[in-house]
JSON list of C-alpha atoms in Angstrom, two decimals:
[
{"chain": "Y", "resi": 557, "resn": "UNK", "atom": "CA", "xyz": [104.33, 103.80, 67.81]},
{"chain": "Y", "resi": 558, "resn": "UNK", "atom": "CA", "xyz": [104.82, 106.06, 64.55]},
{"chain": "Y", "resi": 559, "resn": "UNK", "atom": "CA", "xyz": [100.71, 106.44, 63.61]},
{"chain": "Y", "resi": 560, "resn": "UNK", "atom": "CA", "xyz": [101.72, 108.13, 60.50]},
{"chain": "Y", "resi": 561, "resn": "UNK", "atom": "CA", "xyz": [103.38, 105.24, 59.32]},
{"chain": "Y", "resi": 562, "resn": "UNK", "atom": "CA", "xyz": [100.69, 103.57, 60.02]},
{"chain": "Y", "resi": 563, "resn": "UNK", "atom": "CA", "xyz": [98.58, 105.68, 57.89]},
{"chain": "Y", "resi": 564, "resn": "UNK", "atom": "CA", "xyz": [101.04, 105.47, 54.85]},
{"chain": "Y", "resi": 565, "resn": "UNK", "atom": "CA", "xyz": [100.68, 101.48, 55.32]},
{"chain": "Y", "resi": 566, "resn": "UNK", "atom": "CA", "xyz": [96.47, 102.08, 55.03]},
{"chain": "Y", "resi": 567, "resn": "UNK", "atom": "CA", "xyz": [97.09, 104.07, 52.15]},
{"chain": "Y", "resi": 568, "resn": "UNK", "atom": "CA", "xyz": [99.36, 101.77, 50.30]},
{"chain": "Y", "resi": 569, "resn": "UNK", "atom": "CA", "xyz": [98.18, 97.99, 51.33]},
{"chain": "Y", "resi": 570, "resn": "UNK", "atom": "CA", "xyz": [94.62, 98.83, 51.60]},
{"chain": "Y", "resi": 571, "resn": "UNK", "atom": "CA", "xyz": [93.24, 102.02, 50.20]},
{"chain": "Y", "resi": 572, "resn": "UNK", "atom": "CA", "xyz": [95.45, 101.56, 46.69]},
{"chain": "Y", "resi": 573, "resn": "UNK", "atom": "CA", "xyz": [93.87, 98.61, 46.07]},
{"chain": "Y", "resi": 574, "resn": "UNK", "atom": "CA", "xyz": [90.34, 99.54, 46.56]},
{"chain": "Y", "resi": 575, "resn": "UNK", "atom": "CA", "xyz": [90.93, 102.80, 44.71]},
{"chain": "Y", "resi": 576, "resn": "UNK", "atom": "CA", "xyz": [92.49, 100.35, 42.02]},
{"chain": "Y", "resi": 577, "resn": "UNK", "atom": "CA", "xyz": [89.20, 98.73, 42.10]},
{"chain": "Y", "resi": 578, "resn": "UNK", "atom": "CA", "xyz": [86.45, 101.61, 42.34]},
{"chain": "Y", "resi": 579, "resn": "UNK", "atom": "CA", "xyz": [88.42, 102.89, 39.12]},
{"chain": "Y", "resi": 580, "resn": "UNK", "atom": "CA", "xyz": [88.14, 99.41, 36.85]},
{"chain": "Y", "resi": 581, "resn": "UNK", "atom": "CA", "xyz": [85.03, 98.41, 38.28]},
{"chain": "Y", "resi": 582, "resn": "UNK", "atom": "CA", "xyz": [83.36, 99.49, 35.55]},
{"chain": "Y", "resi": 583, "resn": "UNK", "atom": "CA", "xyz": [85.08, 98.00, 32.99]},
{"chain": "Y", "resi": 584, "resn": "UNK", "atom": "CA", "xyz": [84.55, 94.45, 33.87]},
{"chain": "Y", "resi": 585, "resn": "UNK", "atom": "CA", "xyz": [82.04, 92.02, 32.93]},
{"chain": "Y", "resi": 586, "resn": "UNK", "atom": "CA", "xyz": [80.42, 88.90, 33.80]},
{"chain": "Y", "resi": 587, "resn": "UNK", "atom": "CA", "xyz": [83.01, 86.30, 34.37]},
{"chain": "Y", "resi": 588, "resn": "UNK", "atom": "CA", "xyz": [86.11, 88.68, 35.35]},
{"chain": "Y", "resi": 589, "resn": "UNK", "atom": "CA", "xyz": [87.88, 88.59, 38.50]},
{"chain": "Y", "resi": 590, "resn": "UNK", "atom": "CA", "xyz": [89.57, 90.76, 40.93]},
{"chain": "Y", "resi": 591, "resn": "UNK", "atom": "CA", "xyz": [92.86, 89.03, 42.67]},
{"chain": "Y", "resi": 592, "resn": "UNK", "atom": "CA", "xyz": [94.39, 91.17, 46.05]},
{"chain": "Y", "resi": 593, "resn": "UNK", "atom": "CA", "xyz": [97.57, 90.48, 47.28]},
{"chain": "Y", "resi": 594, "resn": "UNK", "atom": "CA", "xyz": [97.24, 90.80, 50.95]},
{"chain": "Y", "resi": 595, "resn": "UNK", "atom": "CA", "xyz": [98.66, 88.74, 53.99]},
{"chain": "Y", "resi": 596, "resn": "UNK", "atom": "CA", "xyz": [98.19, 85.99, 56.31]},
{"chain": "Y", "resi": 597, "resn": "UNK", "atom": "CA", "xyz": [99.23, 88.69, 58.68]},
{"chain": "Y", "resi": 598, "resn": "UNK", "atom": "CA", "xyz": [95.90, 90.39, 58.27]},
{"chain": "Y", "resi": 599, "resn": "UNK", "atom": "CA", "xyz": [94.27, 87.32, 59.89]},
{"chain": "Y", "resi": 600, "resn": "UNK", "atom": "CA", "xyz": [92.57, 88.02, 63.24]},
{"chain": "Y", "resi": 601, "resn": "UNK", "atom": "CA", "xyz": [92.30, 83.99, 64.02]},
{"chain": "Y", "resi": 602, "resn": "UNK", "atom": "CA", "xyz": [96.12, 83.53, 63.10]},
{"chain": "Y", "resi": 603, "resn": "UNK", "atom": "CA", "xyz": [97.71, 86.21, 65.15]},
{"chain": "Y", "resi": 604, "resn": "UNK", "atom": "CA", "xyz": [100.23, 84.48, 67.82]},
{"chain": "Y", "resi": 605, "resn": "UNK", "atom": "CA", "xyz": [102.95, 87.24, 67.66]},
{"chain": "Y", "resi": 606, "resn": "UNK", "atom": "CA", "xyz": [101.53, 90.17, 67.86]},
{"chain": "Y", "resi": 607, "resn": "UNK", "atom": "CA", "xyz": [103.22, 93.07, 66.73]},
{"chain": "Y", "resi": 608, "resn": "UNK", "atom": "CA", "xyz": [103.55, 94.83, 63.42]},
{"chain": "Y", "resi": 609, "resn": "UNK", "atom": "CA", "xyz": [100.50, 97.03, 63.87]},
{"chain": "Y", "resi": 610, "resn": "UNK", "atom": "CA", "xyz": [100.37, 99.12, 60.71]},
{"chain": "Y", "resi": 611, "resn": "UNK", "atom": "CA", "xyz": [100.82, 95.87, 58.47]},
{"chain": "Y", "resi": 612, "resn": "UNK", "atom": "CA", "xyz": [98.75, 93.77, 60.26]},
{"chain": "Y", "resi": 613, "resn": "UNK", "atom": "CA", "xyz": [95.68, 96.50, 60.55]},
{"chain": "Y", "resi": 614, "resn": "UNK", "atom": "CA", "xyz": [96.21, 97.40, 56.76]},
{"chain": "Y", "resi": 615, "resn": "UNK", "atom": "CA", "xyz": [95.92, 93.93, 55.69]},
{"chain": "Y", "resi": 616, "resn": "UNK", "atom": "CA", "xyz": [93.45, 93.30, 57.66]},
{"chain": "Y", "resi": 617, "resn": "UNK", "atom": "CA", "xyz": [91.32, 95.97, 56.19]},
{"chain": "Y", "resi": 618, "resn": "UNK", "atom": "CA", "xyz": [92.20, 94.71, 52.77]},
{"chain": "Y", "resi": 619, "resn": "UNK", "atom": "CA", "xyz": [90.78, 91.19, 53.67]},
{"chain": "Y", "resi": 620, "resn": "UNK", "atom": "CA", "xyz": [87.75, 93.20, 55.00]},
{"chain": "Y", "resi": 621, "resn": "UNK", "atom": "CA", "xyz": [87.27, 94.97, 51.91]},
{"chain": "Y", "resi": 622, "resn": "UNK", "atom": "CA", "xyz": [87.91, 91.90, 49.65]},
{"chain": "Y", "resi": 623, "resn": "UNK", "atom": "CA", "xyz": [85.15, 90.40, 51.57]},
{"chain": "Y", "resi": 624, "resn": "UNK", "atom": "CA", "xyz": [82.81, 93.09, 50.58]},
{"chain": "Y", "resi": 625, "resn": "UNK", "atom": "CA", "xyz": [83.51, 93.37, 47.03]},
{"chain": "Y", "resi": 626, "resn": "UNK", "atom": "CA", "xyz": [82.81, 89.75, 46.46]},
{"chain": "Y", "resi": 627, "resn": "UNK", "atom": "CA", "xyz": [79.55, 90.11, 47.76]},
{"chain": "Y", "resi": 628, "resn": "UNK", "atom": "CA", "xyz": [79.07, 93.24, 46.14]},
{"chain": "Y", "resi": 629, "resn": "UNK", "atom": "CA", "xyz": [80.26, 92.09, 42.80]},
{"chain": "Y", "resi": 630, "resn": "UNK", "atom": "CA", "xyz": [78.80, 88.64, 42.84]},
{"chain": "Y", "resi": 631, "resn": "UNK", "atom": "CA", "xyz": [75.35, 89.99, 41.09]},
{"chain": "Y", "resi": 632, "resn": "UNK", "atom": "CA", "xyz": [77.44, 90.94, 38.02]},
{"chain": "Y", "resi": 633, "resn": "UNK", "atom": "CA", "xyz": [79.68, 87.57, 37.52]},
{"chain": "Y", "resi": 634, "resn": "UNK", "atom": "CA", "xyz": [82.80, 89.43, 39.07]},
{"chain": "Y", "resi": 635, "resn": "UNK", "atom": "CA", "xyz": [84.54, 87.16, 41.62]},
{"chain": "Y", "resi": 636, "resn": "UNK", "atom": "CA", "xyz": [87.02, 88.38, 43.98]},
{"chain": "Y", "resi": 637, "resn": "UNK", "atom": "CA", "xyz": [90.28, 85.77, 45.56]},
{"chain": "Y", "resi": 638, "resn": "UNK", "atom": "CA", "xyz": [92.19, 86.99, 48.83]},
{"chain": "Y", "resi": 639, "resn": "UNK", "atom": "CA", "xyz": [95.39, 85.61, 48.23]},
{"chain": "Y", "resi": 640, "resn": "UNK", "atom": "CA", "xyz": [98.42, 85.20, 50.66]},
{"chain": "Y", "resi": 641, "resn": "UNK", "atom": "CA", "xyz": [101.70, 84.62, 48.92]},
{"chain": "Y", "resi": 642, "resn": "UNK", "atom": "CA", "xyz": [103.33, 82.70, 51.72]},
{"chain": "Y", "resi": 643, "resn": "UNK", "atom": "CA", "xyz": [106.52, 83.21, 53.29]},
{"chain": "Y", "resi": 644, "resn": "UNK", "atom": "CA", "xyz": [108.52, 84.06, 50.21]},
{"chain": "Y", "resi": 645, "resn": "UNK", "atom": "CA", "xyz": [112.44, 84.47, 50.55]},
{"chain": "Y", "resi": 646, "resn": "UNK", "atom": "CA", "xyz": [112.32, 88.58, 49.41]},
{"chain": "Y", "resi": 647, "resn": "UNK", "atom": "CA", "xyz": [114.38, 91.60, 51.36]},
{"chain": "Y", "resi": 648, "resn": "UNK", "atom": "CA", "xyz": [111.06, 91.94, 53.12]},
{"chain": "Y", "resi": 649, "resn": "UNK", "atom": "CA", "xyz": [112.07, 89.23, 55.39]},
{"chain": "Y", "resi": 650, "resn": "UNK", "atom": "CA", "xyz": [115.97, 89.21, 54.88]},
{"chain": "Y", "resi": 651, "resn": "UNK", "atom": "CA", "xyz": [115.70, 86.46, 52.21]},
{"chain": "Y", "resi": 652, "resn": "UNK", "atom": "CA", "xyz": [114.93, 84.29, 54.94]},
{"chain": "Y", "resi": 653, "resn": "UNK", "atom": "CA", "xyz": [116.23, 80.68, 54.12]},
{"chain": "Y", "resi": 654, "resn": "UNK", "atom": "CA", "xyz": [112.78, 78.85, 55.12]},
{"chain": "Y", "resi": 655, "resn": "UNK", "atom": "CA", "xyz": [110.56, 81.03, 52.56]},
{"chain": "Y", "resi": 656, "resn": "UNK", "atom": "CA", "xyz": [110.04, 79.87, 49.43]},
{"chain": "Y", "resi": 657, "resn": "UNK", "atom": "CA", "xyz": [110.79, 81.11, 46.20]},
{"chain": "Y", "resi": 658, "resn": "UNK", "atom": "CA", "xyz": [109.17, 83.72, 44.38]},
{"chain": "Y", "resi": 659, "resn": "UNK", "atom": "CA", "xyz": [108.28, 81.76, 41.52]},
{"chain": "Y", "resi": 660, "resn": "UNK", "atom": "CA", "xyz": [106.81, 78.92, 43.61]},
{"chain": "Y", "resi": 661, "resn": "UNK", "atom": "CA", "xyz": [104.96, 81.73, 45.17]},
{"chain": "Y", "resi": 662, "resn": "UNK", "atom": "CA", "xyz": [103.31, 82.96, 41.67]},
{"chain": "Y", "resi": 663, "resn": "UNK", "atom": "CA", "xyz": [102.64, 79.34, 40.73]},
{"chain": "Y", "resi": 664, "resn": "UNK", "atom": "CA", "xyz": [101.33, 78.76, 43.58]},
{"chain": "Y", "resi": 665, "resn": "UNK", "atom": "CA", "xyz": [98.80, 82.37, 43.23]},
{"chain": "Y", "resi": 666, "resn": "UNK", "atom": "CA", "xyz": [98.10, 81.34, 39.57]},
{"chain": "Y", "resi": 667, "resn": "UNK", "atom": "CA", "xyz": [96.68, 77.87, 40.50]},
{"chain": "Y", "resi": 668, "resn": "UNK", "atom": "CA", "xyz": [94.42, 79.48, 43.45]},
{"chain": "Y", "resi": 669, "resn": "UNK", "atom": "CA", "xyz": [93.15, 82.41, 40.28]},
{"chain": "Y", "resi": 670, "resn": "UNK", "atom": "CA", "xyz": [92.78, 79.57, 38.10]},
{"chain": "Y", "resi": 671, "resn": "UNK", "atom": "CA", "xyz": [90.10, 77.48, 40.74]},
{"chain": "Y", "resi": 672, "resn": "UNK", "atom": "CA", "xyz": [88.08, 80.64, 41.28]},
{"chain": "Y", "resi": 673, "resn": "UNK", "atom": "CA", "xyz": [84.45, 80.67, 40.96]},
{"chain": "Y", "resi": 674, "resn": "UNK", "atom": "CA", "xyz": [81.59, 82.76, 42.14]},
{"chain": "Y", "resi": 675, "resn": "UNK", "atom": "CA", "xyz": [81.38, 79.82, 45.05]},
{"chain": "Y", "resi": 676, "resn": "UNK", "atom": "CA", "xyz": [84.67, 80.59, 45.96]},
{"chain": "Y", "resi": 677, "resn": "UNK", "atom": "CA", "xyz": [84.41, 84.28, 45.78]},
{"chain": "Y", "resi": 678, "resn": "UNK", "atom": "CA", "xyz": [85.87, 86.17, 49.30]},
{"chain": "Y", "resi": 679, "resn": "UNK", "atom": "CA", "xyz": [87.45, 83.18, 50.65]},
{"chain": "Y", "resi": 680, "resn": "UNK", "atom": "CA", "xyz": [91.00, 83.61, 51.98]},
{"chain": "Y", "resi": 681, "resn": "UNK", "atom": "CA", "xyz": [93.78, 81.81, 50.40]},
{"chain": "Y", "resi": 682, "resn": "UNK", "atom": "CA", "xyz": [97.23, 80.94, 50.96]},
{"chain": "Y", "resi": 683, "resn": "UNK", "atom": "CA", "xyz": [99.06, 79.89, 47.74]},
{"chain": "Y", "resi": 684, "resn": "UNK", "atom": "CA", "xyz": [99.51, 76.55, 48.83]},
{"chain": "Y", "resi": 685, "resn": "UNK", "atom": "CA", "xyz": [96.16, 76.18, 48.39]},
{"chain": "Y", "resi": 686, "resn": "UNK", "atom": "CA", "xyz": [95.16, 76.51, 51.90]},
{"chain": "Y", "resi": 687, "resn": "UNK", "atom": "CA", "xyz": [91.86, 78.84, 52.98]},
{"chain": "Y", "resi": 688, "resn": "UNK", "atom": "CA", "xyz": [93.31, 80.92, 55.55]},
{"chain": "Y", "resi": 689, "resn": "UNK", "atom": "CA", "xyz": [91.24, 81.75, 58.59]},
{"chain": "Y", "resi": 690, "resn": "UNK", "atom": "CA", "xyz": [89.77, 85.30, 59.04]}
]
């Protein structure tokens, strides 16, 4: 197990965004929103095959931290989606002929940014419009 790797996978998938976040914070207002890109892979509930440690834990963290920020940012109008792009056909998983295509994956995003509300704030979503279990 290569922990450094791991660490380079915390710094990129979940302490870039948050960084990305405590930077712009301040230049919202009432009625913006804050969209990050994580995975399904990050779900505790939805892992059956193990493995991937330093994607899984980083994403994971990222949901975490989504979580938080919607709660956090609620009082000011700012609402917050978790979004999962689905299995899109990218190098990332060798164009795989089952994923879908990156287009139908930002659609798919758009539509779940579109719905969001304050209700709706920290939920999990997959861009088929599923909410994804933590």
């Amino acid at each position: 197990m290569d922990v450094e790797a791991i660490r380079q996978q915390f710094e990129i998938n979940a302490l870039a965004p948050l960084r990305l976040v405590s930077a712009l914070t301040s230049n919202l207002s009432s009625g913006s929103w804050i969209a990050l890109m994580t995975s399904r892979m990050g779900s505790i509930a939805d892992n059956s095959s193990g493995g991937s440690y330093g994607y899984r834990m980083s994403k994971a963290a990222l949901n975490i931290a989504g979580k938080s920020l919607a709660i956090d940012l609620k009082p000011q109008g700012i609402a917050v989606v978790i979004l999962h792009p689905g299995l899109v056909a990218t190098r990332m998983i060798n164009y795989n002929p089952s994923g879908i295509s990156p287009q139908q994956s930002v659609e798919g995003l758009l539509k779940r940014i579109d719905a969001l509300t304050l209700e709706t704030s920290g939920s999990f979503w997959h861009a088929n419009g599923d909410v994804l279990p933590w």
